[in-house]
Coordinates of C-alpha atoms and ligand atoms in Angstrom, one line a residue:
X864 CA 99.0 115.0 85.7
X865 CA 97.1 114.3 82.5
X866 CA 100.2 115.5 80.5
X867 CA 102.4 113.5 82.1
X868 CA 100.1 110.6 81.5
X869 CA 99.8 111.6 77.9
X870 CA 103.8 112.0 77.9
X871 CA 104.1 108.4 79.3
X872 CA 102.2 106.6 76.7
X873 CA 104.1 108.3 73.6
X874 CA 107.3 107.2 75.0
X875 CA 106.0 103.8 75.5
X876 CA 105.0 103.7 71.9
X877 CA 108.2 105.2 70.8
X878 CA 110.7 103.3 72.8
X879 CA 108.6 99.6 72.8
X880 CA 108.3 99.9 76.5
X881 CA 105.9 97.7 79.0
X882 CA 105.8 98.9 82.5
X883 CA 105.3 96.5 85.0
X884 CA 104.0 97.4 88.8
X885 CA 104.0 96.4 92.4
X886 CA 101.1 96.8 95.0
X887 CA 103.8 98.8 97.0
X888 CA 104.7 101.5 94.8
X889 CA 102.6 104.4 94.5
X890 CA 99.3 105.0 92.9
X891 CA 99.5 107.1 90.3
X892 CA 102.5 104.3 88.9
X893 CA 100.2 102.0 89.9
X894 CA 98.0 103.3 87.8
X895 CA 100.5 104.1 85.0
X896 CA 101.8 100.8 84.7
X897 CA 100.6 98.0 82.1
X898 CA 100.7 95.2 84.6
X899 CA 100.5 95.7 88.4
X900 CA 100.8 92.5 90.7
X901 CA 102.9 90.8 93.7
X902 CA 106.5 89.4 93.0
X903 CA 105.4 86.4 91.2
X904 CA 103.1 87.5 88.8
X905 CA 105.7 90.3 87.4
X906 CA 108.4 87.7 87.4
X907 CA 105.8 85.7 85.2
X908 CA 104.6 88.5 83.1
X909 CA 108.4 90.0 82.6
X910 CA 109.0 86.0 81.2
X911 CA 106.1 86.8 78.5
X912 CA 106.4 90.0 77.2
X913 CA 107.4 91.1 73.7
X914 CA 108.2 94.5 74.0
X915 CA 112.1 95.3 73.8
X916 CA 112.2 97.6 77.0
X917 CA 110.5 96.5 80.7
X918 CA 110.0 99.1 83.0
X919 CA 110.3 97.6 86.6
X920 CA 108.4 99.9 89.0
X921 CA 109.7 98.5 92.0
X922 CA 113.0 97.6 94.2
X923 CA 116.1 96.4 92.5
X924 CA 115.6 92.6 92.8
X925 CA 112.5 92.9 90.8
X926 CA 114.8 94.5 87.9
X927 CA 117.3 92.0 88.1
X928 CA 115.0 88.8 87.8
X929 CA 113.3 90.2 84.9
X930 CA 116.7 90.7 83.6
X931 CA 117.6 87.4 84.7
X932 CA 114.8 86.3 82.6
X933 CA 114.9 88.5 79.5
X934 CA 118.4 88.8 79.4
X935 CA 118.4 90.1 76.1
X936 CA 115.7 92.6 77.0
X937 CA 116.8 96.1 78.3
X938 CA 114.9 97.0 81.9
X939 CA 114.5 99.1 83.4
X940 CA 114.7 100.4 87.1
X941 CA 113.5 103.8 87.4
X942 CA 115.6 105.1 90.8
X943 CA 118.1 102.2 90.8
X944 CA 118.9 102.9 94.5
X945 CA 115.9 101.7 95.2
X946 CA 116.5 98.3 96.9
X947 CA 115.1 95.9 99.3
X948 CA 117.2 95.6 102.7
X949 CA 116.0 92.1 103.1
X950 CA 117.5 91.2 100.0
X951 CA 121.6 91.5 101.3
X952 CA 120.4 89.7 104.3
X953 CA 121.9 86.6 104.0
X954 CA 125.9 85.3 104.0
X955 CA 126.8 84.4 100.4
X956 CA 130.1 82.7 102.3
X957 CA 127.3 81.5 105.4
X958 CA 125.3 80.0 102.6
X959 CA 128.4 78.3 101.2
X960 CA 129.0 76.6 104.6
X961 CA 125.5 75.2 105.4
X962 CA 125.4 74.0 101.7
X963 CA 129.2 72.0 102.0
X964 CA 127.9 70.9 105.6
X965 CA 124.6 69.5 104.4
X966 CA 125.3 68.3 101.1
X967 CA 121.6 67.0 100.9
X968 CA 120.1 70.2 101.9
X969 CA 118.0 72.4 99.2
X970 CA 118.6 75.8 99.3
X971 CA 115.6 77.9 98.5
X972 CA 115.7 81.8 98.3
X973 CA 113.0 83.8 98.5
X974 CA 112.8 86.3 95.2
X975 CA 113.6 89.1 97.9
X976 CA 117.6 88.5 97.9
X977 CA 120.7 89.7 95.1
X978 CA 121.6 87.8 91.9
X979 CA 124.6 86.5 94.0
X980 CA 122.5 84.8 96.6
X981 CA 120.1 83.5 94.0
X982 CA 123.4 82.0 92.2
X983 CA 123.3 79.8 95.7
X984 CA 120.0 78.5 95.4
X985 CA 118.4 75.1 94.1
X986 CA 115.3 77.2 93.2
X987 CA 113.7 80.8 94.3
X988 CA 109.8 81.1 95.8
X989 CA 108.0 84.3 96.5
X990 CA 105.3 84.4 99.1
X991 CA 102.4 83.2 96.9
X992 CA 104.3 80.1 96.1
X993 CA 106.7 79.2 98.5
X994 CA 104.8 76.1 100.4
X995 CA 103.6 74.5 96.8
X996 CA 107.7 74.7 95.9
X997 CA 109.1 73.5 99.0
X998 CA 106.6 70.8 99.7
X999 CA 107.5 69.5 95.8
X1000 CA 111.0 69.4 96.3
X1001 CA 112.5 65.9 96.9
X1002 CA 114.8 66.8 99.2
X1003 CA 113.7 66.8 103.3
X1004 CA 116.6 69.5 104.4
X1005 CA 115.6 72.8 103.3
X1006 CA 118.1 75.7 104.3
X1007 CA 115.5 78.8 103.5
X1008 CA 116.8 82.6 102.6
X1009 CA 117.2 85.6 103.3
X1010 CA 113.8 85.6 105.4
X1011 CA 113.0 84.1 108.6
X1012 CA 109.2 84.5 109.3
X1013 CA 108.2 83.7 105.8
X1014 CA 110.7 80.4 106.2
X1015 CA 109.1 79.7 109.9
X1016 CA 105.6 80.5 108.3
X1017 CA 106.3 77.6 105.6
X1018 CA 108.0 75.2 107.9
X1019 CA 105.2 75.3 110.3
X1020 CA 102.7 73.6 107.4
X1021 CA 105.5 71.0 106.2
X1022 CA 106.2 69.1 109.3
X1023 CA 107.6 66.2 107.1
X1024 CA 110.5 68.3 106.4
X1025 CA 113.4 70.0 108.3
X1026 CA 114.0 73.9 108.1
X1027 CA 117.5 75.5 108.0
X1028 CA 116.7 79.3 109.1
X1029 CA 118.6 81.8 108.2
X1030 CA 117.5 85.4 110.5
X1031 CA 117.3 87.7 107.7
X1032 CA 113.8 90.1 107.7
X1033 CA 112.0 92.8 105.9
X1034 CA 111.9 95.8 108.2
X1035 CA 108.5 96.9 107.4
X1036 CA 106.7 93.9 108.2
X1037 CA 108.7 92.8 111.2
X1038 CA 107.7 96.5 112.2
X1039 CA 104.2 95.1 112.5
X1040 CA 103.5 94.2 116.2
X1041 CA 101.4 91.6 118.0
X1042 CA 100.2 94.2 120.5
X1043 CA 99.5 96.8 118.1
X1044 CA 97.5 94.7 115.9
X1045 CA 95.4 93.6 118.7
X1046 CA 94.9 97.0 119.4
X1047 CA 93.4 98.1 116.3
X1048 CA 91.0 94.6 116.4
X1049 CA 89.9 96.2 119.8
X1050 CA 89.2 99.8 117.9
X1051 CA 87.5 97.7 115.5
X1052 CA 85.5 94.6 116.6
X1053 CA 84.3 92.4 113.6
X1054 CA 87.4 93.6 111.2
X1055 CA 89.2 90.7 109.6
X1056 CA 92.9 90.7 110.3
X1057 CA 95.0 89.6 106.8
X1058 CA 98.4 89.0 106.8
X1059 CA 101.3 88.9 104.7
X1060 CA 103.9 86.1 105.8
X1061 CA 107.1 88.5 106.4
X1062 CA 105.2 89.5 109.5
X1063 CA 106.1 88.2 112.9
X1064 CA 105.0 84.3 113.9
X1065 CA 102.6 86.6 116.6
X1066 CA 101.2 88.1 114.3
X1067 CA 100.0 85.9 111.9
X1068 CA 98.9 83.9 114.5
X1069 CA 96.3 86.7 114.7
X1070 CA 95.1 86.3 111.2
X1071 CA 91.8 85.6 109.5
X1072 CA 94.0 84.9 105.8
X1073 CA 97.9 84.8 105.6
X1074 CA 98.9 85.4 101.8
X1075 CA 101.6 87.0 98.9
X1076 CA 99.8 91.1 97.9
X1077 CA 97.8 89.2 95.0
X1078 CA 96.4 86.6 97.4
X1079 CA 95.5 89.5 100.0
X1080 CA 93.8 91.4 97.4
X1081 CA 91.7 88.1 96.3
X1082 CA 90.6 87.0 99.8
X1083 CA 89.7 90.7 100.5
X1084 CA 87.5 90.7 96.6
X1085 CA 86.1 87.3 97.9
X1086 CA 85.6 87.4 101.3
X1087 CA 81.6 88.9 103.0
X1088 CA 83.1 90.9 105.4
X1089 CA 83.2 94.5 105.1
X1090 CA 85.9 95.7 107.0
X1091 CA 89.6 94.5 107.8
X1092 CA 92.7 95.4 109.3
X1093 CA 95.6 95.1 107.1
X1094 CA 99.2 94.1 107.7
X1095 CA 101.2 94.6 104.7
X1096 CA 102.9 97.9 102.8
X1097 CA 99.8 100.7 102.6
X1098 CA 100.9 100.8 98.8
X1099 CA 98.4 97.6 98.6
X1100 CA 95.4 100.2 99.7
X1101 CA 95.4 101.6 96.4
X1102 CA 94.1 98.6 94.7
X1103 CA 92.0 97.1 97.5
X1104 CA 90.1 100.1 97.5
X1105 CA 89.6 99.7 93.8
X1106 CA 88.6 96.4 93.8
X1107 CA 86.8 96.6 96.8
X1108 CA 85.2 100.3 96.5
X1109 CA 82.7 99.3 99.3
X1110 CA 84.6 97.5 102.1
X1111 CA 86.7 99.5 104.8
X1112 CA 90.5 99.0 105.2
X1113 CA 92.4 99.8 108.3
X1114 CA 96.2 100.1 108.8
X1115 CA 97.6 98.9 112.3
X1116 CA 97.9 101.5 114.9
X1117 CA 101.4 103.1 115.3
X1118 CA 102.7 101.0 112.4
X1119 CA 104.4 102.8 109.4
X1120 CA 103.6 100.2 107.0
X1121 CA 105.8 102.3 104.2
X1122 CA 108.7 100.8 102.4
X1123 CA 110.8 103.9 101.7
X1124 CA 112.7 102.1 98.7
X1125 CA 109.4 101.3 96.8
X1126 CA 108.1 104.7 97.4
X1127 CA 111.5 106.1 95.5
X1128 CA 109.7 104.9 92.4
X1129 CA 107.9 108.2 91.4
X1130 CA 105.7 108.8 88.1
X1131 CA 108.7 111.4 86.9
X1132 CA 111.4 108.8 87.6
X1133 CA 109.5 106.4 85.5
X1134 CA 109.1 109.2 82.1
X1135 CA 113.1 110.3 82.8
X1136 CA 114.3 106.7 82.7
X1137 CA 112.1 106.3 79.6
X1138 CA 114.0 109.4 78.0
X1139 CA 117.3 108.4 79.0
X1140 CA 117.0 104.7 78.8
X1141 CA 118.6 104.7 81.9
X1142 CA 119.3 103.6 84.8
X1143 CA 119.2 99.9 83.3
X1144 CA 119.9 96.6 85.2
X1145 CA 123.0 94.6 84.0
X1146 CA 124.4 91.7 85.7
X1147 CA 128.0 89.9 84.6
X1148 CA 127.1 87.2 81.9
X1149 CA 128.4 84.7 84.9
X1150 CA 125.3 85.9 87.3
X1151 CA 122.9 86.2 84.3
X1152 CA 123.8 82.3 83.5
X1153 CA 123.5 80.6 87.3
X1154 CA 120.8 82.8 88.6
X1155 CA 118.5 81.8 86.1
X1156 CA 118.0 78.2 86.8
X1157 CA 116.5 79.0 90.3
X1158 CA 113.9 81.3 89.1
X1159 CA 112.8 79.3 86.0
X1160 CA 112.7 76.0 88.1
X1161 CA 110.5 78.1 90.5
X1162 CA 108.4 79.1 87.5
X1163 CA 108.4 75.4 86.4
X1164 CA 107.3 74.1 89.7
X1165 CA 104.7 76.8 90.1
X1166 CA 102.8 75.8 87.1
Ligands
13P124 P1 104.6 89.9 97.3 O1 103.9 91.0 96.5 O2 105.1 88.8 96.4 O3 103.6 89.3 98.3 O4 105.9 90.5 98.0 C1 105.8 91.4 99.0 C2 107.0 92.1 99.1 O5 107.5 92.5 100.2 C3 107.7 92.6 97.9 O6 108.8 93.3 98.2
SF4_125 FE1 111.9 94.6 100.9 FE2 110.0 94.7 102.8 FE3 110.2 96.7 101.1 FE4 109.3 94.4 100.2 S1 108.3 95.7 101.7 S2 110.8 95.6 99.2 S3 110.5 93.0 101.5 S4 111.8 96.1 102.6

């Protein structure tokens, strides 16, 4: 382990690489990585960096906004079939419809969708930012994709404005159930339940805090209770843990909580892309060119 650690640092030097992290992949990339954080932060940090080569340690819509970004940067996806189903689920030709039907309408897609459905969009949110964007757009109609409960979640706090859903979903967090998550509050009376807002309308009716990874992991640092139940990807254990050496975290009974794509991201993936400078994102210019002006006018709104 130490040698590969040792091996990972002289290829960063030599190839002018920064690796960038999410909470989901696992721990010993977590721990690799130069910068570790939910969707927004690595979409901020990949905007900032000056090294020539970004190492994405995560699923392929992660590589292909910092891309999107940076397009003159090479990054880098270390198993490039590691993908988020969520993100292909949403009609490019649907989207087209809704947005000829209801001219007025903005649409806003969530950073969890393809460079072709982010083409679409007025402006992309991630979970940590997605009610401060849509309650500062102008426009009343907003037509939300791919995800449903994340859109529901946000439309529930803007009642000024009028929701377009679309019934895309992640499949790990609509795996989480009401009745199972009540289950493990019974195991454990006095756990706080927090909640990440791909989960199911019942179950973040359950929760103490409803946040992005990064806001999780801050309400759990911040927060005097010592124990909570946790519905999100187990990959965020690793750093709550860290951060929070003396609490308890509990996964939901008979829930995987695992998202098989980010778990594709392995340590030895990481050094072999390094090595080969492959597999690398690339868009067509076309997609580079249209699908930046929804994620920097979410970076602009977010500030
Ligand atoms: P955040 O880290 O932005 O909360 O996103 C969660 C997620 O599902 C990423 O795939
Ligand atoms: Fe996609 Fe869900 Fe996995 Fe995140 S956890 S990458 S939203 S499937």
């Amino acid at each position: 382990m130490e040698e590969k650690q040792a091996r990972l640092q002289r290829l960063k030097r030599e190839k002018d690489a920064v690796i960038l992290a999410h909470y989901y992949v696992p721990e010993d990339v977590q721990e690799a990585a130069d910068y570790v954080g939910d969707s927004f932060y690595l979409s901020q940090v990949a905007q900032r960096v000056e090294a020539k080569t970004i190492v994405l340690c995560g699923v392929r819509f992660m590589g292909e906004s910092a891309k999107i970004l940076n397009p003159q940067k090479t990054v880098l996806l270390p198993d490039a079939a590691a993908d988020c189903p969520m993100a292909h689920m949403a009609d490019p030709a649907r989207v087209r419809q809704v947005k000829a039907q209801y001219p007025d309408a903005a649409v806003v897609c969530y950073v969890n969708s393809t460079a072709e459905l982010k083409m679409l969009a007025d402006v992309c949110v991630t979970s940590s930012n997605a009610l401060a964007v849509c309650r500062a757009l102008p426009n009343r109609r907003i037509f939300f994709i791919p995800d449903q409960h994340l859109a529901h979640f946000i439309a529930a706090k803007l009642p000024e404005k009028e929701f377009l859903f679309n019934d895309g979903c992640c499949v790990v967090h609509d795996a989480i159930r009401a009745g199972d998550v009540q289950e493990t509050m019974r195991r454990h009376p006095g756990a706080k339940v927090l909640v990440h807002p791909e989960c199911r309308a019942e179950v973040t009716a359950l929760a103490d805090y409803v946040g992005s990874t990064a806001g999780i992991l801050t309400f759990a640092q911040q927060d005097d209770a010592n124990a909570y139940i946790v519905c999100t990807e187990r990959g965020i254990f690793y750093e709550l843990r860290r951060r929070c050496p003396e609490k308890t975290f509990f996964l939901v009974e008979g829930c995987s909580q695992t998202c098989t794509d980010m778990k594709k991201v392995t340590l030895d993936k990481v050094i072999a892309a390094l090595e080969a400078n492959a597999p690398q994102v690339t868009l067509p210019e076309a997609v580079l060119q249209a699908a930046k002006m929804p994620l920097e006018q979410m970076l602009a709104l977010s500030r």
